[in-house]
Amino acid sequence: MPSFTGTVPNLVDVGPLVEILISPSRAFADTVRASDPSAAIAAPLRAPAMIDTGASGTVVNPNVIAALGLSPVGSVPIHTPSTIEPLDCDLYHVDISFPNGVSFSNAVVICAPLGMQNIECLIGRDILENAVLTYIGYINQFTISF
Amino acid sequence: MTANKAHSSLAAELQTFAMHRNELLGRAKGKYVLIKGEDVVDVFEDRTDALVRGYREFGNHPFLVKKVTDVEAPLNFTSFLLSN
């Protein structure tokens, strides 16, 4: 089972942070290039991500989606602590790679602004449903396996 | 969490979905529908198949792939990291 282990200075303060690579999905790239071999497909981007068991779905900051040059392929209503009524957000189709060669293809992620600096992505339970997450608070370490 | 309204840019497609929802529930409940503008293009068993068809038909332009369900429960976010 592929896995990676992250260690941070203080899990209480910073949370389970990991640098991921996010790219247009291979399905998108292959299909678009099949009809137009010269089509420009964005290279994978590095982005700091937080593993968030409080998030139903995976979220990516709009600036990352813009840099990937993707168009929306869906829409989903979301609730956050400050919403009164559900808010429709666009969905985008990406591949996500974690360190140590752990990758997750065909993720359909929510595009929404993340209010905290230095985090470009929340890894939500839609991805975690395929994983084993081990959180060892007293040594500031976490492991995710797929 | 900061206040920063986000809205879907697929309003036309969502309206088309709403207009055809009852008919789609009758013939494609649990499947994924591909919609572009006012057109219901096709339904698929698998979401990735619907996305690939969308890329073939429309390239890198907006389209809607949505699961056909009676009620769509909103996704929930309990932390304050997500702005809206």
Tab-separated table of N, CA and C in Angstrom, chain A residues 81-137:
chain	number	residue	atom	x	y	z
A	81	PRO	N	-19.386	26.929	8.063
A	81	PRO	CA	-19.889	27.474	9.325
A	81	PRO	C	-20.545	28.848	9.176
A	82	SER	N	-20.211	29.577	8.107
A	82	SER	CA	-20.769	30.930	7.986
A	82	SER	C	-21.857	31.048	6.928
A	83	THR	N	-22.241	29.944	6.291
A	83	THR	CA	-23.312	30.048	5.301
A	83	THR	C	-24.658	29.823	5.970
A	84	ILE	N	-25.658	30.535	5.488
A	84	ILE	CA	-27.021	30.347	5.984
A	84	ILE	C	-27.765	29.410	5.037
A	85	GLU	N	-27.556	29.639	3.741
A	85	GLU	CA	-28.122	28.757	2.738
A	85	GLU	C	-26.979	28.129	1.942
A	86	PRO	N	-27.203	26.937	1.353
A	86	PRO	CA	-26.136	26.314	0.554
A	86	PRO	C	-25.670	27.241	-0.570
A	87	LEU	N	-24.391	27.146	-0.861
A	87	LEU	CA	-23.757	27.988	-1.868
A	87	LEU	C	-23.279	27.087	-3.006
A	88	ASP	N	-23.656	27.403	-4.248
A	88	ASP	CA	-23.198	26.593	-5.381
A	88	ASP	C	-21.763	26.947	-5.740
A	89	CYS	N	-20.905	25.938	-5.787
A	89	CYS	CA	-19.506	26.139	-6.176
A	89	CYS	C	-19.185	25.279	-7.382
A	90	ASP	N	-18.279	25.770	-8.221
A	90	ASP	CA	-17.848	25.024	-9.398
A	90	ASP	C	-16.949	23.859	-9.015
A	91	LEU	N	-16.991	22.821	-9.862
A	91	LEU	CA	-16.138	21.641	-9.687
A	91	LEU	C	-15.163	21.546	-10.858
A	92	TYR	N	-13.960	21.057	-10.564
A	92	TYR	CA	-12.918	20.903	-11.577
A	92	TYR	C	-12.307	19.508	-11.460
A	93	HIS	N	-11.805	19.016	-12.585
A	93	HIS	CA	-11.327	17.633	-12.688
A	93	HIS	C	-9.794	17.652	-12.716
A	94	VAL	N	-9.180	17.093	-11.690
A	94	VAL	CA	-7.720	17.164	-11.565
A	94	VAL	C	-7.151	15.821	-11.110
A	95	ASP	N	-5.837	15.698	-11.216
A	95	ASP	CA	-5.092	14.611	-10.581
A	95	ASP	C	-4.260	15.229	-9.460
A	96	ILE	N	-4.128	14.507	-8.370
A	96	ILE	CA	-3.368	14.988	-7.215
A	96	ILE	C	-2.302	13.966	-6.862
A	97	SER	N	-1.071	14.449	-6.702
A	97	SER	CA	0.026	13.567	-6.303
A	97	SER	C	0.572	14.008	-4.959
A	98	PHE	N	0.688	13.052	-4.057
A	98	PHE	CA	1.303	13.285	-2.759
A	98	PHE	C	2.776	12.895	-2.853
A	99	PRO	N	3.557	13.230	-1.833
A	99	PRO	CA	4.962	12.789	-1.845
A	99	PRO	C	5.073	11.269	-1.906
A	100	ASN	N	6.258	10.832	-2.248
A	100	ASN	CA	6.556	9.401	-2.260
A	100	ASN	C	5.764	8.655	-3.325
A	101	GLY	N	5.386	9.367	-4.390
A	101	GLY	CA	4.731	8.713	-5.522
A	101	GLY	C	3.309	8.268	-5.259
A	102	VAL	N	2.697	8.783	-4.209
A	102	VAL	CA	1.303	8.424	-3.910
A	102	VAL	C	0.408	9.367	-4.696
A	103	SER	N	-0.370	8.815	-5.625
A	103	SER	CA	-1.174	9.699	-6.466
A	103	SER	C	-2.646	9.308	-6.435
A	104	PHE	N	-3.477	10.290	-6.755
A	104	PHE	CA	-4.926	10.113	-6.761
A	104	PHE	C	-5.447	10.738	-8.047
A	105	SER	N	-5.949	9.880	-8.922
A	105	SER	CA	-6.403	10.365	-10.229
A	105	SER	C	-7.908	10.650	-10.218
A	106	ASN	N	-8.308	11.491	-11.175
A	106	ASN	CA	-9.742	11.753	-11.392
A	106	ASN	C	-10.448	12.329	-10.171
A	107	ALA	N	-9.767	13.237	-9.475
A	107	ALA	CA	-10.427	13.929	-8.372
A	107	ALA	C	-11.292	15.051	-8.949
A	108	VAL	N	-12.515	15.143	-8.476
A	108	VAL	CA	-13.385	16.266	-8.864
A	108	VAL	C	-13.455	17.176	-7.652
A	109	VAL	N	-12.788	18.329	-7.751
A	109	VAL	CA	-12.560	19.177	-6.574
A	109	VAL	C	-13.381	20.459	-6.653
A	110	ILE	N	-13.645	20.993	-5.491
A	110	ILE	CA	-14.401	22.244	-5.369
A	110	ILE	C	-13.435	23.413	-5.492
A	111	CYS	N	-13.834	24.410	-6.258
A	111	CYS	CA	-13.044	25.632	-6.337
A	111	CYS	C	-13.668	26.667	-5.400
A	112	ALA	N	-12.932	27.028	-4.361
A	112	ALA	CA	-13.432	28.025	-3.404
A	112	ALA	C	-12.237	28.646	-2.700
A	113	PRO	N	-12.370	29.916	-2.339
A	113	PRO	CA	-11.240	30.593	-1.694
A	113	PRO	C	-10.992	30.056	-0.290
A	114	LEU	N	-9.737	29.821	0.001
A	114	LEU	CA	-9.329	29.395	1.335
A	114	LEU	C	-8.813	30.619	2.074
A	115	GLY	N	-9.407	30.886	3.221
A	115	GLY	CA	-9.134	32.133	3.914
A	115	GLY	C	-7.782	32.216	4.570
A	116	MET	N	-7.123	31.101	4.713
A	116	MET	CA	-5.872	31.109	5.457
A	116	MET	C	-4.706	31.103	4.477
A	117	GLN	N	-3.739	31.955	4.701
A	117	GLN	CA	-2.580	32.001	3.819
A	117	GLN	C	-1.779	30.712	3.954
A	118	ASN	N	-1.040	30.401	2.913
A	118	ASN	CA	-0.137	29.248	2.875
A	118	ASN	C	-0.849	27.915	2.703
A	119	ILE	N	-2.152	27.924	2.544
A	119	ILE	CA	-2.847	26.675	2.226
A	119	ILE	C	-3.609	26.889	0.925
A	120	GLU	N	-3.293	26.054	-0.067
A	120	GLU	CA	-3.940	26.184	-1.377
A	120	GLU	C	-4.965	25.074	-1.611
A	121	CYS	N	-4.999	24.104	-0.714
A	121	CYS	CA	-5.868	22.954	-0.950
A	121	CYS	C	-6.246	22.306	0.384
A	122	LEU	N	-7.488	21.864	0.478
A	122	LEU	CA	-7.918	21.022	1.593
A	122	LEU	C	-8.156	19.623	1.027
A	123	ILE	N	-7.487	18.638	1.602
A	123	ILE	CA	-7.735	17.253	1.198
A	123	ILE	C	-8.906	16.747	2.038
A	124	GLY	N	-10.054	16.530	1.396
A	124	GLY	CA	-11.272	16.192	2.122
A	124	GLY	C	-11.566	14.702	2.149
A	125	ARG	N	-12.726	14.392	2.682
A	125	ARG	CA	-13.078	12.988	2.910
A	125	ARG	C	-13.377	12.240	1.613
A	126	ASP	N	-13.595	12.965	0.510
A	126	ASP	CA	-13.796	12.259	-0.761
A	126	ASP	C	-12.525	11.533	-1.174
A	127	ILE	N	-11.367	12.112	-0.875
A	127	ILE	CA	-10.097	11.431	-1.142
A	127	ILE	C	-9.747	10.500	0.020
A	128	LEU	N	-10.009	10.946	1.236
A	128	LEU	CA	-9.645	10.127	2.402
A	128	LEU	C	-10.442	8.831	2.464
A	129	GLU	N	-11.586	8.762	1.764
A	129	GLU	CA	-12.363	7.521	1.826
A	129	GLU	C	-11.601	6.367	1.179
A	130	ASN	N	-10.566	6.706	0.424
A	130	ASN	CA	-9.746	5.664	-0.203
A	130	ASN	C	-8.463	5.396	0.573
A	131	ALA	N	-8.328	6.007	1.738
A	131	ALA	CA	-7.015	6.018	2.404
A	131	ALA	C	-7.099	5.515	3.845
A	132	VAL	N	-5.917	5.237	4.373
A	132	VAL	CA	-5.759	5.025	5.812
A	132	VAL	C	-4.974	6.221	6.333
A	133	LEU	N	-5.556	6.953	7.270
A	133	LEU	CA	-4.892	8.123	7.840
A	133	LEU	C	-4.517	7.828	9.292
A	134	THR	N	-3.231	7.947	9.572
A	134	THR	CA	-2.751	7.717	10.939
A	134	THR	C	-2.218	9.036	11.475
A	135	TYR	N	-2.751	9.491	12.576
A	135	TYR	CA	-2.396	10.797	13.159
A	135	TYR	C	-1.771	10.522	14.521
A	136	ILE	N	-0.467	10.764	14.619
A	136	ILE	CA	0.238	10.488	15.875
A	136	ILE	C	0.615	11.837	16.480
A	137	GLY	N	-0.314	12.404	17.237
A	137	GLY	CA	-0.155	13.768	17.728
A	137	GLY	C	1.080	13.971	18.595
